[in-house]
Each structure stands twice: as structure tokens, then as C-alpha cells.
CSV table of C-alpha atoms and ligand atoms in Angstrom, one decimal:
chain,number,residue,atom,x,y,z
A,1,MET,CA,43.2,40.0,-54.4
A,2,TYR,CA,40.5,41.7,-52.4
A,3,ASN,CA,42.4,44.9,-51.8
A,4,PRO,CA,45.3,44.9,-54.3
A,5,GLN,CA,46.3,48.5,-53.5
A,6,ILE,CA,47.1,47.6,-49.9
A,7,GLU,CA,48.2,44.0,-50.4
A,8,THR,CA,50.8,44.9,-53.0
A,9,MET,CA,51.8,48.3,-51.6
A,10,ALA,CA,55.5,49.3,-52.0
A,11,ARG,CA,57.4,48.9,-48.7
A,12,PRO,CA,58.2,52.5,-48.1
A,13,GLU,CA,54.6,53.5,-48.6
A,14,MET,CA,53.4,50.7,-46.2
A,15,GLU,CA,55.9,51.7,-43.6
A,16,SER,CA,54.9,55.3,-43.7
A,17,LEU,CA,51.2,54.3,-43.3
A,18,GLN,CA,52.2,52.1,-40.4
A,19,LEU,CA,54.1,54.8,-38.7
A,20,ASN,CA,51.3,57.2,-39.0
A,21,ARG,CA,48.9,54.7,-37.6
A,22,LEU,CA,51.3,53.7,-34.8
A,23,GLN,CA,51.6,57.3,-33.7
A,24,THR,CA,47.8,57.7,-33.6
A,25,THR,CA,47.4,54.5,-31.7
A,26,ALA,CA,50.1,55.5,-29.1
A,27,LYS,CA,48.3,58.8,-28.6
A,28,LYS,CA,44.9,57.1,-28.3
A,29,VAL,CA,46.0,54.7,-25.6
A,30,TYR,CA,48.0,57.3,-23.7
A,31,GLU,CA,45.0,59.6,-23.6
A,32,ASN,CA,42.2,57.1,-23.0
A,33,VAL,CA,43.5,54.0,-21.2
A,34,GLU,CA,44.7,54.5,-17.7
A,35,PHE,CA,46.8,51.3,-17.8
A,36,TYR,CA,48.9,52.6,-20.8
A,37,LYS,CA,49.2,56.1,-19.4
A,38,LYS,CA,50.8,54.7,-16.3
A,39,LYS,CA,53.1,52.4,-18.3
A,40,PHE,CA,54.2,55.2,-20.5
A,41,GLU,CA,54.9,57.4,-17.5
A,42,GLU,CA,56.9,54.6,-15.8
A,43,LEU,CA,59.0,54.3,-18.9
A,44,GLY,CA,59.4,58.1,-19.1
A,45,ILE,CA,57.9,58.3,-22.7
A,46,THR,CA,55.1,60.1,-24.4
A,47,PRO,CA,53.5,59.3,-27.8
A,48,GLU,CA,55.6,62.1,-29.3
A,49,ASP,CA,58.7,60.0,-28.8
A,50,ILE,CA,57.6,57.7,-31.6
A,51,THR,CA,59.1,59.3,-34.7
A,52,SER,CA,60.1,56.2,-36.6
A,53,LEU,CA,58.8,52.6,-36.7
A,54,ASP,CA,62.0,51.3,-34.9
A,55,HIS,CA,60.9,53.4,-31.9
A,56,ILE,CA,58.2,50.8,-31.3
A,57,VAL,CA,60.7,49.1,-29.0
A,58,LYS,CA,60.3,52.0,-26.6
A,59,LEU,CA,56.7,51.1,-26.0
A,60,PRO,CA,55.6,48.8,-23.2
A,61,PHE,CA,54.5,45.2,-23.7
A,62,THR,CA,51.0,44.0,-23.0
A,63,LYS,CA,50.4,40.5,-21.5
A,64,LYS,CA,47.4,38.3,-21.1
A,65,GLN,CA,47.6,39.0,-17.3
A,66,ASP,CA,47.2,42.7,-18.0
A,67,LEU,CA,43.8,41.9,-19.6
A,68,ARG,CA,42.9,39.7,-16.6
A,69,ASP,CA,43.9,42.5,-14.2
A,70,ASN,CA,41.7,45.0,-16.0
A,71,TYR,CA,38.7,42.6,-16.4
A,72,PRO,CA,36.3,43.1,-18.0
A,73,PHE,CA,36.5,46.5,-19.8
A,74,GLY,CA,39.4,48.3,-18.2
A,75,LEU,CA,41.6,48.4,-21.3
A,76,PHE,CA,38.8,49.8,-23.6
A,77,ALA,CA,39.7,53.1,-25.2
A,78,VAL,CA,36.2,54.3,-26.1
A,79,PRO,CA,33.0,55.0,-24.1
A,80,GLN,CA,30.8,52.0,-23.6
A,81,GLU,CA,28.2,53.4,-26.0
A,82,ASP,CA,30.6,53.1,-28.9
A,83,VAL,CA,31.2,49.4,-28.3
A,84,VAL,CA,29.0,47.2,-30.5
A,85,ARG,CA,30.5,43.8,-29.9
A,86,ILE,CA,32.2,41.9,-27.1
A,87,HIS,CA,34.2,38.7,-27.5
A,88,GLY,CA,36.3,36.7,-25.1
A,89,SER,CA,38.8,33.9,-25.2
A,90,SER,CA,37.6,30.7,-23.4
A,91,GLY,CA,40.6,30.6,-21.2
A,92,THR,CA,41.4,27.3,-19.5
A,93,SER,CA,41.2,28.7,-16.1
A,94,GLY,CA,39.5,31.7,-14.4
A,95,LYS,CA,37.8,34.5,-16.2
A,96,PRO,CA,37.8,34.9,-20.0
A,97,THR,CA,39.9,37.7,-21.5
A,98,VAL,CA,37.5,40.2,-22.8
A,99,VAL,CA,37.8,42.3,-26.0
A,100,GLY,CA,35.6,44.9,-27.6
A,101,TYR,CA,34.9,46.3,-31.0
A,102,THR,CA,33.4,49.5,-32.4
A,103,LYS,CA,31.4,49.6,-35.6
A,104,ASN,CA,34.5,50.5,-37.5
A,105,ASP,CA,36.5,47.7,-35.9
A,106,ILE,CA,33.9,45.2,-37.1
A,107,LYS,CA,34.2,46.7,-40.6
A,108,VAL,CA,38.0,46.4,-40.6
A,109,TRP,CA,37.7,42.8,-39.3
A,110,GLY,CA,35.3,41.9,-42.1
A,111,GLU,CA,37.7,43.4,-44.6
A,112,VAL,CA,40.8,41.5,-43.4
A,113,VAL,CA,38.8,38.3,-43.4
A,114,ALA,CA,37.5,39.0,-46.9
A,115,ARG,CA,41.1,39.5,-48.0
A,116,SER,CA,42.0,36.2,-46.3
A,117,ILE,CA,39.2,34.2,-48.1
A,118,VAL,CA,40.3,35.6,-51.5
A,119,ALA,CA,43.9,34.7,-50.6
A,120,ALA,CA,42.8,31.2,-49.9
A,121,GLY,CA,41.1,30.9,-53.3
A,122,GLY,CA,37.6,32.1,-52.4
A,123,LYS,CA,35.3,34.0,-54.7
A,124,LYS,CA,32.2,36.2,-54.4
A,125,SER,CA,30.1,33.4,-56.0
A,126,ASP,CA,31.1,30.8,-53.4
A,127,ILE,CA,29.0,29.0,-50.8
A,128,PHE,CA,31.1,28.8,-47.7
A,129,HIS,CA,30.7,26.2,-44.9
A,130,ASN,CA,31.7,27.8,-41.7
A,131,ALA,CA,32.4,25.1,-39.1
A,132,TYR,CA,34.1,27.4,-36.6
A,133,GLY,CA,32.2,27.7,-33.3
A,134,TYR,CA,29.9,30.7,-33.0
A,135,GLY,CA,29.8,32.5,-29.7
A,136,LEU,CA,32.3,34.4,-27.5
A,137,PHE,CA,35.1,32.6,-29.5
A,138,THR,CA,36.1,34.8,-32.5
A,139,GLY,CA,36.4,32.0,-35.1
A,140,GLY,CA,32.7,31.6,-36.1
A,141,ILE,CA,31.5,35.1,-36.2
A,142,GLY,CA,34.9,36.4,-37.5
A,143,LEU,CA,34.8,34.2,-40.6
A,144,HIS,CA,31.1,34.9,-41.0
A,145,TYR,CA,31.5,38.6,-41.4
A,146,GLY,CA,34.4,38.1,-43.8
A,147,VAL,CA,32.4,35.9,-46.1
A,148,GLU,CA,29.5,38.4,-46.1
A,149,GLU,CA,31.9,41.3,-46.8
A,150,LEU,CA,33.2,39.4,-49.8
A,151,GLY,CA,29.6,38.9,-50.9
A,152,ALA,CA,29.8,35.1,-50.8
A,153,ALA,CA,27.1,33.0,-49.1
A,154,VAL,CA,27.9,31.8,-45.6
A,155,VAL,CA,26.5,28.6,-44.0
A,156,PRO,CA,26.7,29.4,-40.3
A,157,ILE,CA,26.7,25.8,-39.2
A,158,SER,CA,29.2,26.4,-36.3
A,159,GLY,CA,31.1,23.4,-34.7
A,160,GLY,CA,29.6,20.0,-33.8
A,161,ASN,CA,26.6,18.1,-35.0
A,162,THR,CA,28.8,16.3,-37.5
A,163,ASP,CA,26.0,14.4,-39.2
A,164,ARG,CA,24.2,17.6,-40.1
A,165,GLN,CA,27.5,19.2,-41.3
A,166,ILE,CA,27.8,16.3,-43.7
A,167,THR,CA,24.2,16.6,-45.0
A,168,LEU,CA,24.7,20.3,-45.6
A,169,ILE,CA,28.0,19.8,-47.3
A,170,GLN,CA,26.4,17.3,-49.7
A,171,ASP,CA,23.2,19.3,-50.3
A,172,PHE,CA,24.5,22.9,-50.4
A,173,LYS,CA,27.7,22.1,-52.3
A,174,PRO,CA,30.1,24.7,-50.7
A,175,ARG,CA,33.4,25.5,-52.5
A,176,GLY,CA,35.0,26.6,-49.3
A,177,ILE,CA,35.2,25.4,-45.7
A,178,ALA,CA,36.6,26.7,-42.5
A,179,GLY,CA,37.2,25.0,-39.2
A,180,THR,CA,39.9,23.8,-36.9
A,181,PRO,CA,42.0,21.2,-38.8
A,182,SER,CA,41.3,18.6,-36.2
A,183,TYR,CA,37.6,19.1,-36.4
A,184,VAL,CA,37.4,19.1,-40.2
A,185,LEU,CA,39.3,15.8,-40.2
A,186,ASN,CA,36.8,14.5,-37.8
A,187,ILE,CA,34.1,15.3,-40.4
A,188,ALA,CA,36.0,13.2,-42.9
A,189,GLU,CA,36.3,10.3,-40.5
A,190,LYS,CA,32.5,10.4,-40.0
A,191,MET,CA,31.9,10.5,-43.7
A,192,VAL,CA,34.0,7.4,-44.3
A,193,GLU,CA,32.0,5.6,-41.5
A,194,MET,CA,28.8,6.6,-43.3
A,195,GLY,CA,30.2,5.0,-46.5
A,196,LEU,CA,30.8,8.4,-48.2
A,197,ASP,CA,34.0,9.5,-49.9
A,198,PRO,CA,35.2,13.0,-48.7
A,199,ARG,CA,37.1,13.4,-52.0
A,200,GLU,CA,33.8,13.5,-53.8
A,201,THR,CA,32.5,16.6,-52.1
A,202,SER,CA,32.3,20.0,-53.8
A,203,LEU,CA,34.9,21.5,-51.5
A,204,GLU,CA,37.9,23.1,-53.3
A,205,TYR,CA,39.6,25.0,-50.5
A,206,GLY,CA,39.8,24.9,-46.7
A,207,ILE,CA,40.8,27.7,-44.3
A,208,PHE,CA,42.2,26.0,-41.2
A,209,GLY,CA,43.7,27.5,-38.0
A,210,ALA,CA,43.0,28.4,-34.4
A,211,GLU,CA,45.3,25.6,-33.3
A,212,PRO,CA,48.8,24.5,-34.3
A,213,TRP,CA,49.0,22.1,-37.2
A,214,SER,CA,51.7,20.7,-39.4
A,215,GLU,CA,52.7,20.3,-43.0
A,216,GLU,CA,51.9,16.6,-42.7
A,217,MET,CA,48.4,17.5,-41.5
A,218,ARG,CA,48.0,19.8,-44.5
A,219,ALA,CA,48.9,16.9,-46.8
A,220,LYS,CA,46.4,14.7,-44.9
A,221,LEU,CA,43.6,17.2,-45.2
A,222,GLU,CA,44.3,17.9,-48.9
A,223,GLU,CA,44.5,14.3,-49.7
A,224,THR,CA,41.4,13.3,-47.7
A,225,PHE,CA,39.2,16.0,-49.2
A,226,ASN,CA,40.9,16.7,-52.5
A,227,LEU,CA,41.1,20.4,-51.7
A,228,LYS,CA,43.7,23.1,-51.1
A,229,ALA,CA,44.3,23.8,-47.4
A,230,VAL,CA,45.6,27.1,-46.2
A,231,ASP,CA,46.6,28.3,-42.7
A,232,ILE,CA,44.8,31.2,-41.1
A,233,TYR,CA,46.1,32.8,-37.9
A,234,GLY,CA,44.7,35.2,-35.4
A,235,LEU,CA,43.9,35.8,-31.8
A,236,SER,CA,41.0,37.5,-30.0
A,237,GLU,CA,43.3,40.0,-28.2
A,238,ILE,CA,44.4,41.4,-31.6
A,239,MET,CA,41.1,41.0,-33.5
A,240,GLY,CA,40.3,37.3,-34.2
A,241,PRO,CA,40.9,35.2,-37.3
A,242,GLY,CA,42.4,37.2,-40.2
A,243,VAL,CA,45.5,38.7,-38.7
A,244,SER,CA,47.4,36.6,-41.3
A,245,ILE,CA,46.7,34.0,-43.9
A,246,GLU,CA,48.6,31.9,-46.4
A,247,CYS,CA,47.9,32.5,-50.1
A,248,HIS,CA,46.8,29.5,-52.2
A,249,GLU,CA,49.4,30.3,-54.8
A,250,ALA,CA,52.4,29.7,-52.6
A,251,GLN,CA,51.1,28.1,-49.4
A,252,ASP,CA,54.4,29.3,-48.0
A,253,GLY,CA,54.0,31.6,-45.0
A,254,LEU,CA,51.1,33.7,-43.7
A,255,HIS,CA,50.7,37.2,-45.1
A,256,VAL,CA,50.2,39.6,-42.2
A,257,GLN,CA,47.6,42.3,-42.8
A,258,GLU,CA,50.2,44.8,-42.0
A,259,ASP,CA,48.2,47.9,-42.5
A,260,HIS,CA,46.2,46.9,-39.4
A,261,PHE,CA,48.6,44.8,-37.3
A,262,PHE,CA,52.3,45.5,-36.7
A,263,ILE,CA,54.3,42.4,-36.1
A,264,GLU,CA,57.6,41.9,-34.2
A,265,VAL,CA,59.4,38.7,-33.2
A,266,ILE,CA,61.3,38.7,-29.9
A,267,ASP,CA,63.3,36.4,-27.8
A,268,PRO,CA,60.9,35.5,-25.0
A,269,GLU,CA,63.8,35.5,-22.5
A,270,THR,CA,65.7,38.7,-23.3
A,271,LEU,CA,62.6,40.4,-24.9
A,272,GLN,CA,65.0,41.7,-27.7
A,273,PRO,CA,64.1,41.4,-31.4
A,274,VAL,CA,65.4,38.3,-33.1
A,275,ALA,CA,66.8,38.3,-36.7
A,276,GLU,CA,64.5,37.8,-39.7
A,277,GLY,CA,64.0,34.1,-40.2
A,278,GLU,CA,64.7,33.2,-36.6
A,279,ASP,CA,62.1,31.7,-34.4
A,280,GLY,CA,60.8,33.8,-31.5
A,281,GLU,CA,57.7,35.0,-29.8
A,282,LEU,CA,55.2,36.9,-32.0
A,283,VAL,CA,54.3,40.4,-30.7
A,284,PHE,CA,51.5,42.4,-32.3
A,285,THR,CA,50.5,46.0,-32.1
A,286,SER,CA,47.1,47.0,-33.4
A,287,LEU,CA,47.3,50.0,-35.8
A,288,THR,CA,43.7,50.9,-36.4
A,289,LYS,CA,41.6,49.4,-33.6
A,290,GLU,CA,39.3,51.8,-31.7
A,291,ALA,CA,37.6,50.0,-28.9
A,292,PHE,CA,40.5,47.8,-27.8
A,293,PRO,CA,43.8,49.0,-29.1
A,294,VAL,CA,46.7,46.9,-28.0
A,295,ILE,CA,50.4,47.8,-27.8
A,296,ARG,CA,53.1,45.1,-28.2
A,297,TYR,CA,50.9,42.2,-27.2
A,298,ARG,CA,53.0,39.1,-26.3
A,299,THR,CA,51.1,36.3,-27.9
A,300,GLY,CA,53.1,33.4,-26.5
A,301,ASP,CA,53.1,32.0,-30.1
A,302,ILE,CA,56.4,30.8,-31.6
A,303,ALA,CA,57.2,31.6,-35.3
A,304,SER,CA,59.5,33.5,-37.6
A,305,ILE,CA,59.0,36.2,-40.3
A,306,THR,CA,60.3,36.8,-43.7
A,307,ARG,CA,60.2,39.9,-46.0
A,308,GLU,CA,61.2,37.9,-49.1
A,309,LYS,CA,58.9,38.4,-52.1
A,310,CYS,CA,56.1,36.0,-52.5
A,311,LYS,CA,55.1,34.6,-55.8
A,312,CYS,CA,51.5,35.7,-55.3
A,313,GLY,CA,52.5,39.3,-55.7
A,314,ARG,CA,51.6,40.4,-52.2
A,315,THR,CA,54.3,42.6,-50.7
A,316,THR,CA,53.3,42.0,-47.1
A,317,VAL,CA,55.6,40.4,-44.5
A,318,ARG,CA,55.0,36.7,-44.0
A,319,MET,CA,55.1,34.7,-40.8
A,320,SER,CA,55.9,31.0,-40.6
A,321,ARG,CA,53.4,28.5,-39.4
A,322,VAL,CA,53.0,28.8,-35.6
A,323,LYS,CA,55.0,25.9,-34.0
A,324,GLY,CA,53.1,26.2,-30.8
A,325,ARG,CA,52.5,28.3,-27.7
A,326,THR,CA,55.3,28.8,-25.2
A,327,ASP,CA,52.8,27.5,-22.5
A,328,ASP,CA,52.0,24.3,-24.6
A,329,MET,CA,55.7,23.5,-25.0
A,330,ILE,CA,56.6,20.2,-23.2
A,331,ILE,CA,59.9,20.0,-21.5
A,332,LEU,CA,61.1,16.5,-21.0
A,333,ARG,CA,64.5,15.9,-19.4
A,334,GLY,CA,65.7,19.2,-20.7
A,335,VAL,CA,64.3,18.8,-24.3
A,336,ASN,CA,61.7,21.2,-25.6
A,337,VAL,CA,59.0,19.8,-27.8
A,338,PHE,CA,55.8,21.2,-29.2
A,339,PRO,CA,52.7,18.9,-29.8
A,340,SER,CA,52.7,19.9,-33.5
A,341,GLU,CA,56.2,18.2,-33.9
A,342,ILE,CA,54.8,15.0,-32.5
A,343,GLU,CA,51.8,15.3,-34.8
A,344,ARG,CA,54.2,15.4,-37.8
A,345,VAL,CA,55.8,12.1,-36.7
A,346,LEU,CA,52.5,10.3,-36.0
A,347,LEU,CA,51.1,11.2,-39.4
A,348,GLN,CA,53.9,9.3,-41.0
A,349,ILE,CA,52.9,6.1,-39.3
A,350,GLU,CA,50.5,3.8,-41.1
A,351,GLY,CA,47.8,2.3,-38.9
A,352,LEU,CA,47.4,5.3,-36.7
A,353,VAL,CA,44.7,7.9,-37.0
A,354,PRO,CA,45.8,11.6,-36.7
A,355,ASN,CA,44.3,12.0,-33.3
A,356,TYR,CA,46.5,11.9,-30.2
A,357,GLN,CA,47.0,13.2,-26.7
A,358,ILE,CA,50.1,13.7,-24.6
A,359,HIS,CA,49.6,12.9,-21.0
A,360,LEU,CA,52.1,14.4,-18.6
A,361,VAL,CA,52.4,12.1,-15.6
A,362,ARG,CA,54.7,11.8,-12.6
A,363,LYS,CA,56.6,8.6,-12.1
A,364,GLY,CA,58.2,8.7,-8.7
A,365,SER,CA,59.9,12.1,-8.6
A,366,MET,CA,60.3,12.3,-12.4
A,367,ASP,CA,58.0,13.9,-14.9
A,368,SER,CA,57.4,11.8,-17.9
A,369,ALA,CA,55.0,11.7,-20.9
A,370,GLU,CA,52.7,9.1,-22.3
A,371,LEU,CA,51.9,9.5,-25.9
A,372,HIS,CA,48.3,8.2,-26.4
A,373,VAL,CA,47.8,7.2,-30.0
A,374,GLU,CA,44.8,5.7,-31.6
A,375,VAL,CA,44.9,2.8,-34.0
A,376,SER,CA,42.8,2.8,-37.2
A,377,SER,CA,39.8,0.4,-37.4
A,378,GLN,CA,41.8,-1.7,-39.9
A,379,LEU,CA,44.8,-2.1,-37.7
A,380,TYR,CA,42.5,-2.8,-34.7
A,381,GLN,CA,41.0,-5.7,-36.6
A,382,GLU,CA,44.5,-7.0,-37.4
A,383,ILE,CA,45.5,-6.7,-33.8
A,384,ALA,CA,42.4,-8.6,-32.8
A,385,GLU,CA,42.9,-11.3,-35.4
A,386,ASP,CA,46.5,-11.7,-36.3
A,387,LEU,CA,49.0,-9.6,-34.5
A,388,THR,CA,50.8,-11.1,-31.6
A,389,HIS,CA,51.8,-9.3,-28.4
A,390,ALA,CA,55.4,-9.3,-29.6
A,391,GLN,CA,54.4,-7.6,-32.9
A,392,ILE,CA,52.5,-4.9,-31.0
A,393,GLN,CA,55.5,-4.2,-28.8
A,394,LYS,CA,57.6,-4.0,-31.9
A,395,MET,CA,55.3,-1.4,-33.4
A,396,LYS,CA,55.4,0.7,-30.2
A,397,LYS,CA,59.2,0.5,-30.2
A,398,GLN,CA,59.2,1.8,-33.8
A,399,ILE,CA,57.1,4.8,-32.9
A,400,GLN,CA,59.2,5.5,-29.8
A,401,HIS,CA,62.3,5.3,-32.0
A,402,LEU,CA,60.9,7.7,-34.6
A,403,MET,CA,59.9,10.1,-31.8
A,404,LYS,CA,63.4,9.9,-30.3
A,405,ASN,CA,65.0,10.5,-33.7
A,406,THR,CA,62.9,13.4,-34.8
A,407,CYS,CA,61.8,15.1,-31.6
A,408,LEU,CA,64.6,13.9,-29.3
A,409,VAL,CA,62.2,12.8,-26.6
A,410,THR,CA,61.4,9.4,-25.2
A,411,MET,CA,57.8,8.8,-24.4
A,412,ASP,CA,55.8,5.7,-23.4
A,413,ILE,CA,53.5,4.8,-26.2
A,414,VAL,CA,49.9,3.8,-25.2
A,415,PHE,CA,47.7,2.3,-27.9
A,416,ASN,CA,44.1,3.2,-27.8
A,417,ILE,CA,41.2,1.4,-29.5
A,418,PRO,CA,39.4,3.3,-32.3
A,419,LYS,CA,37.4,6.3,-31.1
A,420,ALA,CA,38.9,6.2,-27.6
A,421,ILE,CA,40.6,9.6,-27.8
A,422,PRO,CA,38.0,12.4,-27.6
A,423,ARG,CA,37.1,14.2,-30.9
A,424,SER,CA,37.2,17.9,-30.8
A,425,GLU,CA,34.5,20.2,-32.2
A,426,GLY,CA,36.8,23.2,-32.0
A,427,LYS,CA,40.4,23.4,-30.7
A,428,ALA,CA,41.8,19.9,-30.0
A,429,ILE,CA,43.2,19.3,-26.5
A,430,ARG,CA,46.6,17.7,-27.2
A,431,VAL,CA,48.2,18.0,-23.8
A,432,VAL,CA,46.6,16.7,-20.6
A,433,ASP,CA,48.5,17.4,-17.4
A,434,LEU,CA,48.0,14.6,-14.9
A,435,ARG,CA,51.0,15.3,-12.8
A,436,ASN,CA,48.9,16.5,-9.8
A,437,SER,CA,46.2,13.9,-10.2
A,438,ASN,CA,45.9,10.3,-9.0
A,439,THR,CA,44.8,9.0,-12.4
A,440,VAL,CA,48.2,8.3,-13.7
A,441,GLY,CA,48.4,6.5,-17.0
A,442,VAL,CA,44.7,6.4,-17.8
B,501,DLL,O1,41.8,31.1,-32.3
B,501,DLL,C1,41.2,33.0,-33.6
B,501,DLL,C2,41.1,32.2,-34.8
B,501,DLL,C3,39.9,31.7,-35.1
B,501,DLL,C4,42.2,32.0,-35.6
B,501,DLL,C5,39.8,30.9,-36.3
B,501,DLL,C6,42.1,31.3,-36.8
B,501,DLL,C7,40.9,30.7,-37.1
B,501,DLL,P1,41.9,32.7,-29.7
B,501,DLL,O2,40.8,31.8,-29.3
B,501,DLL,O3,42.0,34.0,-29.0
B,501,DLL,O4,41.6,33.1,-31.2
B,501,DLL,O5,43.2,31.9,-29.7
B,501,DLL,C8,44.4,32.4,-30.2
B,501,DLL,O6,45.2,30.3,-31.0
B,501,DLL,O7,47.5,32.8,-29.9
B,501,DLL,C9,47.5,30.7,-31.2
B,501,DLL,O8,48.1,30.1,-30.0
B,501,DLL,C10,46.4,29.8,-31.6
B,501,DLL,N1,46.2,29.9,-33.1
B,501,DLL,C11,45.4,30.6,-33.8
B,501,DLL,N2,45.5,30.4,-35.1
B,501,DLL,C12,46.6,29.5,-35.2
B,501,DLL,C13,47.2,28.9,-36.3
B,501,DLL,C14,41.6,32.3,-32.3
B,501,DLL,N3,46.9,29.1,-37.6
B,501,DLL,C15,45.5,31.4,-30.2
B,501,DLL,N4,48.3,28.1,-36.0
B,501,DLL,C16,46.8,32.0,-30.8
B,501,DLL,C17,48.6,27.9,-34.8
B,501,DLL,C18,47.0,29.2,-33.9
B,501,DLL,N5,48.0,28.4,-33.7
């Protein structure tokens, strides 16, 4: 463990630390951020009303729209001269959401990522291949500072330029790798094309996140590279990567760095807390952030939490894998489905590569979905040489059937030739909404 004193702290002690920090944070935003002062006043509360951790429910929520409304620096709680770093989330539309850090925020971030790397099985003596994108996105630089804080050697390769990634993995012999699961799998695909065996690399552990992925994807990554794969979670609004991480010992839920981030799970409709173990929307409050403290940030991410003891010895609360974002959830004829659930099914089907896209299309007045899958080169050859049209239809029916049985949705299956679905260099795009376009059924 990187910080055993904190990571194995007794619950009462942790909760008292959290309360203390929550009170300080409430006071800080009330006094320094106009937006929160107004919100507190509207609710008729002051920071002094927070005398126990349960009182967090008295505080207002913060939403992504609040960041947009206060673009770019309106929610910062320190003078500009104290800000040493600015990041932003790419955002699919409009302006990015902007976040800031003081020197101390950067130090804390480095520490939580260092804890994360050790939880994943990393050591000070490691060489670490960092394939997260560097830039406004928090993935690259976030991991980078954590590796340095730990004292390991970071290779700041960033995302893309896959041939060069492969050369450096072979020459530098890193023990650890980080990147989005979809991109790191693309590296393996390229290696195989080059006649190299990804199982032969020096890699022993991988830190994957920034997008939803499934247990089946973990099995695929572990098998492909012969490494241990752990899930890392985070979001720029709260800090970046390192808000929580699985431990390599259990690989069973992500330990939240609770001394810095307070987690709640709410019902996104009623906004009331849900019971432990039940799925809901994750809500985070930063406990130590200086430049950009956030109160009850609604992440849109769906997961659950448990306070059961973990076999690694850490006492921190664990969150489940994130199933998906509320805004990525597809609703088809009244059935809700997350792309990661579809991924789970696809990974069980031989002859398909784990790269897919869901195209939402409009057929007449009905919304429907096409599941674009990609066949492996081997199956492609078979299709070209042996398989009859009837056999292909039968395969499509099988996929449709599996999908119906496990995800309860019916989708049209579209087979694509190898390489037809775009490869990601960062977060994969799984859902393409074509309902307002003329290019139905590309
Ligand atoms: O994705 C931070 C990050 C970088 C996390 C590298 C992990 C590794 P944003 O670009 O602000 O920050 O996007 C945050 O990505 O609200 C989730 O919807 C999703 N996300 C992040 N980690 C996971 C994960 C970074 N492990 C948004 N599983 C979050 C599922 C994830 N979704």
C-alpha cells in the first residue's frame, strides 16, 4: 500500500476526518464561490448546519450544466494567481467543462494516483507505459504525475501512433500499462497483425478506465496480454483518474479514496439515497480540493457501493464497476440497456472482434437500433470461401437471440468487414445517433 495509514484507517476515524474536511469545504465554497453562496441561501442553510456526515443531504447538488453556466472559471474558489493547472473535458457539444488545480491539488492528485498504481500491483522500480491521451483530458497527465510520485519511470507516449507504442513496449519493457481498454486492445490487434505475440511482452498489469468496460473485456485483456487488469475510475470535475481503483488482490470493486472524495449513491429520479448494494447515480463531494471544490456533483454514472471488508486489507468503501452513463443508456421499446451490457454478449461470440457500434436509427416513426459488429479476419475468410448466405443469416439470428435473452432488446445485426469500425485512440464511441440524419443504416 502506498499510504497504509489512510487506506486501512478504522471507519470512525475516517468518518471523523471526512466530517472535518466536509465542514471546511462547505465553508470554503460558501465564502468564495458566488454560485454556492446563492444555492446555500436558497436552501436556507449555512456551513454551520453541517454537524454530521448525514447532513450532506442538506447541501445542494452540482450538475454539469452549472459548470457550463459558469464557464470558464466562475466556480473557482481561489484567486487566479493560485491556480497552476487547467484541464477540461472534451464534451461532445459546445464548450468544454473547465476545472482548475492549485499546487496542493496537484500534489493530492499525484498521491491518489500513486496509491492507485500500487493497488494495481505497481512498484517504485517499474517502467510504466502511459497510453492515455495527454492534453486537456485528465487521463495522460493524471497518470503521469502519479507514476512520478510513486518514483517509477513513466513513458509519456500518450494515445495513438500504435506502431511506435509497440516498439517502445518491446524495447523499454514496461511492467505496467495504462490506457482505455478499447485502445489497449487495439494495440494487441496491431501486434498480432505484425506477427508479434502480445502475451510475450513484459507487461504484468494494466490500469484501464475512462470508459465503461465489462468483466468479459477484462478476461479478454488479461488473456490477450497475459497481465492483470484493474479498473480505474475518475472524472475531471472531481479530479481526474484516481478517484477510485480496484486492488489487484481482489479485483472486486473500486476502492474510493475517501479521505479526498465523499461518495453517495442516489436514485436519479427521486434524488434520494439508495440502499447499499443498489444501483444508482454516483454523486461526489470533494473534501480537500482548493481551486475547484465541488459539492454533491451528479456524475450521471450508474454503480453501487459496498462497505464490506476487502481481502486486500483496505477499509475504504468500494464502488462497483460503472455500468454506464445515464445519458449513454439506450431505451428501446421501453427497455433500458447500456452499451457495456452489449459488449458482454459480443465478447462471448466466436468470430467477432470486441469492437462494435450501436447506431440509433429511425424507421418510419419508430426508433430502432442497429448493432454493428465486426467479423474477425478468420471468419471473414470463411465467409468469403465457404459460408453460404443462409449460414450468415443463421449467425445473425444467433447473435440477435443472445442479445434478446441477455439484454432484452432486439436489434438488427449488421456484419462489417475487418477494420470497418473505427478504432479509438482514447475513449471509444459506442453509440452513434443517426435518428436525425439521412444516412440511415450506413
Ligand atoms: O475519463 C478520467 C479518467 C482518465 C478516468 C483515465 C480513468 C482513467 P472525464 O474525461 O472527465 O475523465 O470523463 C469522466 O468517464 O463520468 C465516466 O462516465 C467515465 N469513466 C471514467 N472512468 C470510468 C471507468 C476521465 N473506470 C467520465 N468505468 C465518467 C466506466 C468511466 N466509466
